[in-house]
C-alpha positions as semicolon CSV with decimal commas, in nm:
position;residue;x (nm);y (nm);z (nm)
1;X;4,531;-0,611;-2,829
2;X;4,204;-0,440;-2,742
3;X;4,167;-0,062;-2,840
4;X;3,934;0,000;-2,538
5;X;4,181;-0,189;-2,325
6;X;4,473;0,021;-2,449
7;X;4,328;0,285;-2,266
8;X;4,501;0,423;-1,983
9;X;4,249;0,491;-1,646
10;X;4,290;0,816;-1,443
11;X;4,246;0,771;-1,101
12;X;4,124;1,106;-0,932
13;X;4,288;1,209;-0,589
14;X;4,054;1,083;-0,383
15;X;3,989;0,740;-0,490
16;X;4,219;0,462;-0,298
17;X;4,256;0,127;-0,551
18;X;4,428;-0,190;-0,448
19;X;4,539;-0,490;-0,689
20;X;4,452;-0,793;-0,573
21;X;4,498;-1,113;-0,755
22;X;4,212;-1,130;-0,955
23;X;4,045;-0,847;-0,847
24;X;4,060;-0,468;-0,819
25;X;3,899;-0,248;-0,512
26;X;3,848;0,071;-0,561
27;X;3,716;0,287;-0,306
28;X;3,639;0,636;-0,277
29;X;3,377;0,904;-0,158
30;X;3,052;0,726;-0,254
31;X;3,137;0,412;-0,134
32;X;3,362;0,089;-0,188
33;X;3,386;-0,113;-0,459
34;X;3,531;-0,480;-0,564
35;X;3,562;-0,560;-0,889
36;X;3,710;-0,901;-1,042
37;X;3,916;-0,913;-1,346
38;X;3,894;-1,177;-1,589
39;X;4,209;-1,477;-1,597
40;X;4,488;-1,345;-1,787
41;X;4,443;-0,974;-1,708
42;X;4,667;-0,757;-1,494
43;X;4,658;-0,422;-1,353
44;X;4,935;-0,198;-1,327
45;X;4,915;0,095;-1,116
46;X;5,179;0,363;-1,146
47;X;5,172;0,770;-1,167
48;X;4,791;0,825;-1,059
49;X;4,695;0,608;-1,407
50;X;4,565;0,247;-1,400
51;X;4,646;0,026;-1,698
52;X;4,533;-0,339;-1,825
53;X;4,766;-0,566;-1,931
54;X;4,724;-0,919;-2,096
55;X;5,010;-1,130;-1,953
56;X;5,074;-1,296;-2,293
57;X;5,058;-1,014;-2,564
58;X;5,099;-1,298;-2,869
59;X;4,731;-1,491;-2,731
60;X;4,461;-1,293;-2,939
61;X;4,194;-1,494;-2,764
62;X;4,283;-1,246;-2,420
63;X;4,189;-0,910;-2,652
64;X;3,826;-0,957;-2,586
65;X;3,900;-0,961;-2,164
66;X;4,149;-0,732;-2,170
67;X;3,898;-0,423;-2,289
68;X;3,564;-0,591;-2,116
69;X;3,825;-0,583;-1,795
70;X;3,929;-0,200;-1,834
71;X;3,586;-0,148;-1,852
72;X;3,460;-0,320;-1,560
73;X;3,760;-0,115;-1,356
74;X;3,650;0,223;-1,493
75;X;3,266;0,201;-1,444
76;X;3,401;0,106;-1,099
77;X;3,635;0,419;-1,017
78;X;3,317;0,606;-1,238
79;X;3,090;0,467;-1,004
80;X;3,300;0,542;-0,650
81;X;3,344;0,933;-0,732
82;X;3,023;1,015;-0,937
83;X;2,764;0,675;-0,931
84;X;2,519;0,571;-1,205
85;X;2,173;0,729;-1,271
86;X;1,845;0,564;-1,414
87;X;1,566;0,762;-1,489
88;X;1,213;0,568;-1,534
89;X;0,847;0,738;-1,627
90;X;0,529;0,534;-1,576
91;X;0,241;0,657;-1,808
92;X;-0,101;0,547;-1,804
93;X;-0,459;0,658;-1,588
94;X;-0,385;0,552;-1,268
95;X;-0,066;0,444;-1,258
96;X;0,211;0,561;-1,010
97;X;0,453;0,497;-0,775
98;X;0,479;0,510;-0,385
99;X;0,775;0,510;-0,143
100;X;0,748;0,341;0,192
101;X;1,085;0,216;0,443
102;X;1,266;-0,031;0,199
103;X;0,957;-0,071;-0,075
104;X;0,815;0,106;-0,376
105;X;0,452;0,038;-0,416
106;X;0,318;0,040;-0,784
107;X;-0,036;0,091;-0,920
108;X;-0,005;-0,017;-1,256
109;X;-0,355;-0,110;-1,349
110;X;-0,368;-0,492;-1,205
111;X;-0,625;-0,602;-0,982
112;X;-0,366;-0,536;-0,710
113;X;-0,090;-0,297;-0,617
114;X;0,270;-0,531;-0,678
115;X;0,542;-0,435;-0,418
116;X;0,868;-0,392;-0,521
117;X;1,168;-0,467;-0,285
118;X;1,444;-0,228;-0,268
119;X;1,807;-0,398;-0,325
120;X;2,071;-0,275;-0,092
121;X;2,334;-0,042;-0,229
122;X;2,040;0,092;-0,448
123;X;1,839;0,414;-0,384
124;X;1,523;0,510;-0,558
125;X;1,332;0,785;-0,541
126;X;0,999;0,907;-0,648
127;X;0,879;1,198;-0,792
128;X;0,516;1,348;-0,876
129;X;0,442;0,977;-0,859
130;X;0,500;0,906;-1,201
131;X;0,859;0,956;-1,207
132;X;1,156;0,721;-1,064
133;X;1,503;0,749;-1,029
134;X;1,757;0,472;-0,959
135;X;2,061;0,568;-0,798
136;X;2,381;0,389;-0,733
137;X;2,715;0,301;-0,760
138;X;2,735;-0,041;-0,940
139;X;2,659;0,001;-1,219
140;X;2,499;-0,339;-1,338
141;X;2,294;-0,349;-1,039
142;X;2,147;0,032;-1,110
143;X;2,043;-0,151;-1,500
144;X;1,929;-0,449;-1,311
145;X;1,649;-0,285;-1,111
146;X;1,578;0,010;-1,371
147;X;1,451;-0,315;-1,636
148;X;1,285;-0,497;-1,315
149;X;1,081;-0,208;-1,284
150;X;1,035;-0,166;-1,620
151;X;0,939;-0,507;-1,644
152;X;0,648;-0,469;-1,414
153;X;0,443;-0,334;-1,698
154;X;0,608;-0,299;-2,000
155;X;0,517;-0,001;-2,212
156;X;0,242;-0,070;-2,496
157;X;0,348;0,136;-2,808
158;X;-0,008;0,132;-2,912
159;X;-0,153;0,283;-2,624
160;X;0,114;0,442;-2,463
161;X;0,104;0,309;-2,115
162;X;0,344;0,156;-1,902
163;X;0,692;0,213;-1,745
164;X;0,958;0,334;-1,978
165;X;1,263;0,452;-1,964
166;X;1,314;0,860;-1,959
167;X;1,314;0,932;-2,343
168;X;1,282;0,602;-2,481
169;X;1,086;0,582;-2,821
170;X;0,818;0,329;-2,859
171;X;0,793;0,190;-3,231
172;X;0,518;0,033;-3,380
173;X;0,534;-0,260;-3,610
174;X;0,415;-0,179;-3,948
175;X;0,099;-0,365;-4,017
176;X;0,029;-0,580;-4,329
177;X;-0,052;-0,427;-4,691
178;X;-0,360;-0,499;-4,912
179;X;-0,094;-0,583;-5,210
């Protein structure tokens, strides 16, 4: 069995979950979620704790669903009560970042500004122009558009420009030697 999945899940007081077959909604003040559970996984409820099972313990080919499953179930109760942060930085002359309705609208040194569609269920805001955060409460969605931004202009290590993550480290390749 899974050591992640042998972990039990507290469920906070205000967060309703229901078992479904094959799935698990949990919903709670930030919004509603549905989450499905990989085949041979169940979900006991009982005592304000949520725990996976694999329905045959003696099949060591279910350990790898049984803690990815837990998992998925947490980040979703994690997500309902609290939600999931990004935090972006564009750097560079001239670059930046404007808010408009459902759009962001980037100036990231092409010959034209590229327009970015906001996903629903995601909120971004912008501050100073040069900083972005990505707000939500899926959490693969919230990754998802943080690196689709990030992938507008990926950040040069040699010249320092681009859109990067808050606080990630650019490394440069070592270059060649004159052995």
């Amino acid at each position: 069995m899974s050591r992640v999945g042998k972990q039990p899940i507290v469920i906070p007081g205000n967060v309703k979950v229901s078992i479904a077959s094959g799935a698990v909604e949990v919903q709670g003040p930030k919004g509603k979620l549905r989450q499905y559970v990989p085949p041979g996984i169940r979900f006991e409820l009982s005592e304000g704790k949520l725990s996976a099972q694999p329905e045959r313990s003696n099949d060591k080919s279910l350990a790898k669903f049984h803690g990815l499953a837990r998992s998925l179930v947490a980040n979703a109760v994690k997500g309902v009560t609290q939600g999931f942060t990004k935090e972006l930085d564009i750097v560079g002359i001239g670059y930046r970042a404007e808010l408009s309705d459902s759009q962001v609208i980037f100036s990231l040194g092409y010959s034209h500004p590229v327009v970015f569609e906001i996903p629903d269920g995601i909120e971004i805001t912008v501050d100073k122009q040069t900083h972005i955060t990505v707000t939500g409460i899926d959490r693969q969605s919230v990754g998802q558009v943080a690196a689709n931004i990030r992938s507008l202009r990926k950040p040069d290590p040699y010249k320092q420009k681009g859109v990067r993550y808050t606080g990630e480290v650019l490394k440069k390749k070592v270059g060649k030697t004159g052995a």
